[in-house]
Amino acid sequence: MSNIVVVGTQWGDEGKGRVIDLLTRRVGAVVRYQGGSNAGHTVVVNGQRFVFHLIPSGILHRGKKCIIGSGVVVDPEVLLKEIEDLQKRGIIVNELYLSESAHVVMPYHKQVEEWEENQRGKLRIGTTKRGIGPAYTDKIARRGIRISDLLIKEALRKKLIINLNFYKKLYGIDFSIDELTSKYLSYGEKLKDYITDTSLLIYQLMRKGEDILFEGAQGTLLDVDYGTYPYVTSSNCIAGGACTGVGIGPGKITEVLGVAKAYTTRVGKGPFPTEIKGEIADALRERGKEYGATTGRPRRCGWFDGVILRYAARINGLNKIILTKLDVLDKLNKVKICTAYRYKGKIIRNFPAQESIWKESEPIYKELKGWEKDTSKITSFKELPQAARDYLKRVEEIGEVPIYLLSVGPQREDILAMNS
Ligand code: IMP
């Protein structure tokens, strides 16, 4: 039995979607454990581009169970549209399971989010505007609406009365109880065949000896506890989140795989020590198509940060990593890896918790020769130019974690093993 958690090691957008797509072949089920439609996982199959926001990208493999765990916040409108779009493209969606305990993103969450971001002014977080933060706030404040409530009129109405009163009093947000009740009951009706006790389902699958993949959304540095707080998302993206987000014990996890991009990107606001601006950043953005899969925003780009990888390896207990998008660096005549930060003259090797330290930290780089050769057609590690191999070796040394697979292009087949 192998139960693998796949996590992002940076600020999301590391290419987890295609890694999940690849690993899905080996497992019986793929499970999302946190986040919501703020995520955007892109997979390219036979030249066709698929972007997933809520449904695990494993859905492209027939017969694999795709499970949305209780730790996810679900916008039913987005989920139904995603199901419909997949069906229109000929994908059968009969192995989708939705946790009855997952919380629902409501329209008032999006309004509150907009209000809060406006209040923050210059200090705004730069969220994806999908209502994620307020939906998790309601969950923790114990007034949230759960998926199972969409199946029972009285339960939904009762909770909506409490919530709408609250939002009206505090934020002046006004929705009709009758309209929301009937709209969300109709979503429940459309989703009812997918709704189940997913923790029990996963337990039963494990007892049958099925292998399971747990799919993290966003990345380690967007984790609400261990990320660059407050510039984070509102859930636990790290590997530990898989246990609470699906309802399994930590002892069931057999492996944790990190996904890291060969350079670094970030969307939204917040510190980013290895960020670069200018020609090289623009080249990375264009070659790497670094535009948000959910919002289309241009991503901020920078050099690979080894401090962050070491941190992600520790916080997630990474066994190994998958490095993506190496080919994006192909044209550069020099490449840099951050090995530590300098803060007020002091060298910092471990990722600091304090916002003001990231802001004032200056990266210390190891500069290496670029390979200036096209790696995108390469099919084995041995064929890589020596300078590219040196780069990978340095990433492993500085990050203190071995690389297991490497991607050199967006297609399913553009992945090579480090020992090939
Ligand atoms: P929220 O998750 O929409 O609340 O946004 C909080 C922060 O997380 C913002 O900086 C977003 O840009 C970032 N974020 C949320 N989801 C993703 C993702 O899937 N990839 C990259 N950044 C994300």
JSON list of N, CA and C in Angstrom, two decimals, residues 50 59 73 81 92 106 124 161 172-173 182 185-186 193 245 264 288 297 317 325 333 336 342 353 361 375 390 402:
[
{"chain": "A", "resi": 50, "resn": "PHE", "atom": "N", "xyz": [-6.31, 21.40, -20.05]},
{"chain": "A", "resi": 50, "resn": "PHE", "atom": "CA", "xyz": [-7.38, 21.31, -19.06]},
{"chain": "A", "resi": 50, "resn": "PHE", "atom": "C", "xyz": [-6.96, 22.09, -17.82]},
{"chain": "A", "resi": 59, "resn": "ILE", "atom": "N", "xyz": [-9.15, 13.08, -12.79]},
{"chain": "A", "resi": 59, "resn": "ILE", "atom": "CA", "xyz": [-10.41, 12.78, -13.49]},
{"chain": "A", "resi": 59, "resn": "ILE", "atom": "C", "xyz": [-10.16, 12.44, -14.96]},
{"chain": "A", "resi": 73, "resn": "VAL", "atom": "N", "xyz": [-13.00, 23.97, 0.56]},
{"chain": "A", "resi": 73, "resn": "VAL", "atom": "CA", "xyz": [-14.21, 24.81, 0.57]},
{"chain": "A", "resi": 73, "resn": "VAL", "atom": "C", "xyz": [-14.74, 24.84, -0.87]},
{"chain": "A", "resi": 81, "resn": "LYS", "atom": "N", "xyz": [-20.07, 23.71, -12.93]},
{"chain": "A", "resi": 81, "resn": "LYS", "atom": "CA", "xyz": [-19.60, 24.16, -14.25]},
{"chain": "A", "resi": 81, "resn": "LYS", "atom": "C", "xyz": [-18.41, 23.31, -14.71]},
{"chain": "A", "resi": 92, "resn": "ILE", "atom": "N", "xyz": [-15.87, 11.33, -18.87]},
{"chain": "A", "resi": 92, "resn": "ILE", "atom": "CA", "xyz": [-16.93, 10.78, -18.04]},
{"chain": "A", "resi": 92, "resn": "ILE", "atom": "C", "xyz": [-16.66, 11.12, -16.57]},
{"chain": "A", "resi": 106, "resn": "MET", "atom": "N", "xyz": [-20.15, 30.74, -0.20]},
{"chain": "A", "resi": 106, "resn": "MET", "atom": "CA", "xyz": [-21.42, 31.41, -0.51]},
{"chain": "A", "resi": 106, "resn": "MET", "atom": "C", "xyz": [-21.16, 32.77, -1.19]},
{"chain": "A", "resi": 124, "resn": "ARG", "atom": "N", "xyz": [-3.28, 45.14, 1.00]},
{"chain": "A", "resi": 124, "resn": "ARG", "atom": "CA", "xyz": [-4.16, 44.04, 0.60]},
{"chain": "A", "resi": 124, "resn": "ARG", "atom": "C", "xyz": [-3.34, 42.80, 0.24]},
{"chain": "A", "resi": 161, "resn": "ILE", "atom": "N", "xyz": [-30.34, 31.83, 7.90]},
{"chain": "A", "resi": 161, "resn": "ILE", "atom": "CA", "xyz": [-30.92, 32.94, 8.70]},
{"chain": "A", "resi": 161, "resn": "ILE", "atom": "C", "xyz": [-29.84, 33.51, 9.62]},
{"chain": "A", "resi": 172, "resn": "GLY", "atom": "N", "xyz": [-23.48, 45.05, 6.25]},
{"chain": "A", "resi": 172, "resn": "GLY", "atom": "CA", "xyz": [-24.55, 45.65, 5.43]},
{"chain": "A", "resi": 172, "resn": "GLY", "atom": "C", "xyz": [-24.82, 44.86, 4.15]},
{"chain": "A", "resi": 173, "resn": "ILE", "atom": "N", "xyz": [-24.42, 43.59, 4.15]},
{"chain": "A", "resi": 173, "resn": "ILE", "atom": "CA", "xyz": [-24.63, 42.76, 2.95]},
{"chain": "A", "resi": 173, "resn": "ILE", "atom": "C", "xyz": [-26.01, 42.10, 3.04]},
{"chain": "A", "resi": 182, "resn": "SER", "atom": "N", "xyz": [-33.43, 28.46, -2.06]},
{"chain": "A", "resi": 182, "resn": "SER", "atom": "CA", "xyz": [-33.84, 27.62, -3.20]},
{"chain": "A", "resi": 182, "resn": "SER", "atom": "C", "xyz": [-32.69, 27.42, -4.19]},
{"chain": "A", "resi": 185, "resn": "LEU", "atom": "N", "xyz": [-30.35, 24.82, -2.59]},
{"chain": "A", "resi": 185, "resn": "LEU", "atom": "CA", "xyz": [-30.98, 23.48, -2.56]},
{"chain": "A", "resi": 185, "resn": "LEU", "atom": "C", "xyz": [-30.92, 22.86, -3.95]},
{"chain": "A", "resi": 186, "resn": "SER", "atom": "N", "xyz": [-31.07, 23.72, -4.97]},
{"chain": "A", "resi": 186, "resn": "SER", "atom": "CA", "xyz": [-31.02, 23.18, -6.33]},
{"chain": "A", "resi": 186, "resn": "SER", "atom": "C", "xyz": [-29.60, 22.70, -6.67]},
{"chain": "A", "resi": 193, "resn": "ASP", "atom": "N", "xyz": [-25.72, 12.98, -6.09]},
{"chain": "A", "resi": 193, "resn": "ASP", "atom": "CA", "xyz": [-25.14, 11.66, -6.39]},
{"chain": "A", "resi": 193, "resn": "ASP", "atom": "C", "xyz": [-23.65, 11.58, -6.11]},
{"chain": "A", "resi": 245, "resn": "GLY", "atom": "N", "xyz": [-7.58, 17.26, 6.46]},
{"chain": "A", "resi": 245, "resn": "GLY", "atom": "CA", "xyz": [-8.43, 17.63, 5.32]},
{"chain": "A", "resi": 245, "resn": "GLY", "atom": "C", "xyz": [-9.17, 16.46, 4.68]},
{"chain": "A", "resi": 264, "resn": "THR", "atom": "N", "xyz": [11.49, 30.51, -9.33]},
{"chain": "A", "resi": 264, "resn": "THR", "atom": "CA", "xyz": [10.41, 30.77, -8.36]},
{"chain": "A", "resi": 264, "resn": "THR", "atom": "C", "xyz": [9.40, 31.75, -8.95]},
{"chain": "A", "resi": 288, "resn": "GLY", "atom": "N", "xyz": [7.89, 30.64, -19.60]},
{"chain": "A", "resi": 288, "resn": "GLY", "atom": "CA", "xyz": [7.20, 29.73, -18.67]},
{"chain": "A", "resi": 288, "resn": "GLY", "atom": "C", "xyz": [5.69, 29.93, -18.65]},
{"chain": "A", "resi": 297, "resn": "ARG", "atom": "N", "xyz": [-3.57, 36.66, -13.81]},
{"chain": "A", "resi": 297, "resn": "ARG", "atom": "CA", "xyz": [-2.61, 37.70, -13.40]},
{"chain": "A", "resi": 297, "resn": "ARG", "atom": "C", "xyz": [-1.18, 37.28, -13.77]},
{"chain": "A", "resi": 317, "resn": "GLY", "atom": "N", "xyz": [8.21, 17.17, 5.61]},
{"chain": "A", "resi": 317, "resn": "GLY", "atom": "CA", "xyz": [8.85, 15.85, 5.70]},
{"chain": "A", "resi": 317, "resn": "GLY", "atom": "C", "xyz": [9.01, 15.24, 4.31]},
{"chain": "A", "resi": 325, "resn": "LYS", "atom": "N", "xyz": [9.74, 22.42, -15.16]},
{"chain": "A", "resi": 325, "resn": "LYS", "atom": "CA", "xyz": [10.05, 23.57, -16.02]},
{"chain": "A", "resi": 325, "resn": "LYS", "atom": "C", "xyz": [11.54, 23.90, -16.14]},
{"chain": "A", "resi": 333, "resn": "ASN", "atom": "N", "xyz": [22.39, 32.58, -19.98]},
{"chain": "A", "resi": 333, "resn": "ASN", "atom": "CA", "xyz": [23.82, 32.25, -19.97]},
{"chain": "A", "resi": 333, "resn": "ASN", "atom": "C", "xyz": [24.36, 32.10, -18.55]},
{"chain": "A", "resi": 336, "resn": "LYS", "atom": "N", "xyz": [21.07, 31.39, -11.20]},
{"chain": "A", "resi": 336, "resn": "LYS", "atom": "CA", "xyz": [21.44, 31.61, -9.80]},
{"chain": "A", "resi": 336, "resn": "LYS", "atom": "C", "xyz": [20.55, 30.79, -8.87]},
{"chain": "A", "resi": 342, "resn": "ARG", "atom": "N", "xyz": [20.87, 37.39, 3.76]},
{"chain": "A", "resi": 342, "resn": "ARG", "atom": "CA", "xyz": [21.64, 38.27, 4.64]},
{"chain": "A", "resi": 342, "resn": "ARG", "atom": "C", "xyz": [20.66, 39.28, 5.23]},
{"chain": "A", "resi": 353, "resn": "ALA", "atom": "N", "xyz": [10.34, 33.48, 10.34]},
{"chain": "A", "resi": 353, "resn": "ALA", "atom": "CA", "xyz": [8.88, 33.58, 10.46]},
{"chain": "A", "resi": 353, "resn": "ALA", "atom": "C", "xyz": [8.39, 35.01, 10.36]},
{"chain": "A", "resi": 361, "resn": "SER", "atom": "N", "xyz": [15.50, 41.09, 3.87]},
{"chain": "A", "resi": 361, "resn": "SER", "atom": "CA", "xyz": [16.55, 40.10, 3.62]},
{"chain": "A", "resi": 361, "resn": "SER", "atom": "C", "xyz": [17.05, 40.22, 2.20]},
{"chain": "A", "resi": 375, "resn": "THR", "atom": "N", "xyz": [16.60, 21.77, -23.86]},
{"chain": "A", "resi": 375, "resn": "THR", "atom": "CA", "xyz": [16.45, 20.50, -23.13]},
{"chain": "A", "resi": 375, "resn": "THR", "atom": "C", "xyz": [15.07, 19.88, -23.35]},
{"chain": "A", "resi": 390, "resn": "ASP", "atom": "N", "xyz": [24.78, 20.10, -13.41]},
{"chain": "A", "resi": 390, "resn": "ASP", "atom": "CA", "xyz": [25.41, 20.78, -12.27]},
{"chain": "A", "resi": 390, "resn": "ASP", "atom": "C", "xyz": [24.36, 21.58, -11.50]},
{"chain": "A", "resi": 402, "resn": "PRO", "atom": "N", "xyz": [16.58, 14.97, -2.29]},
{"chain": "A", "resi": 402, "resn": "PRO", "atom": "CA", "xyz": [16.90, 14.49, -3.64]},
{"chain": "A", "resi": 402, "resn": "PRO", "atom": "C", "xyz": [15.81, 14.79, -4.66]}
]
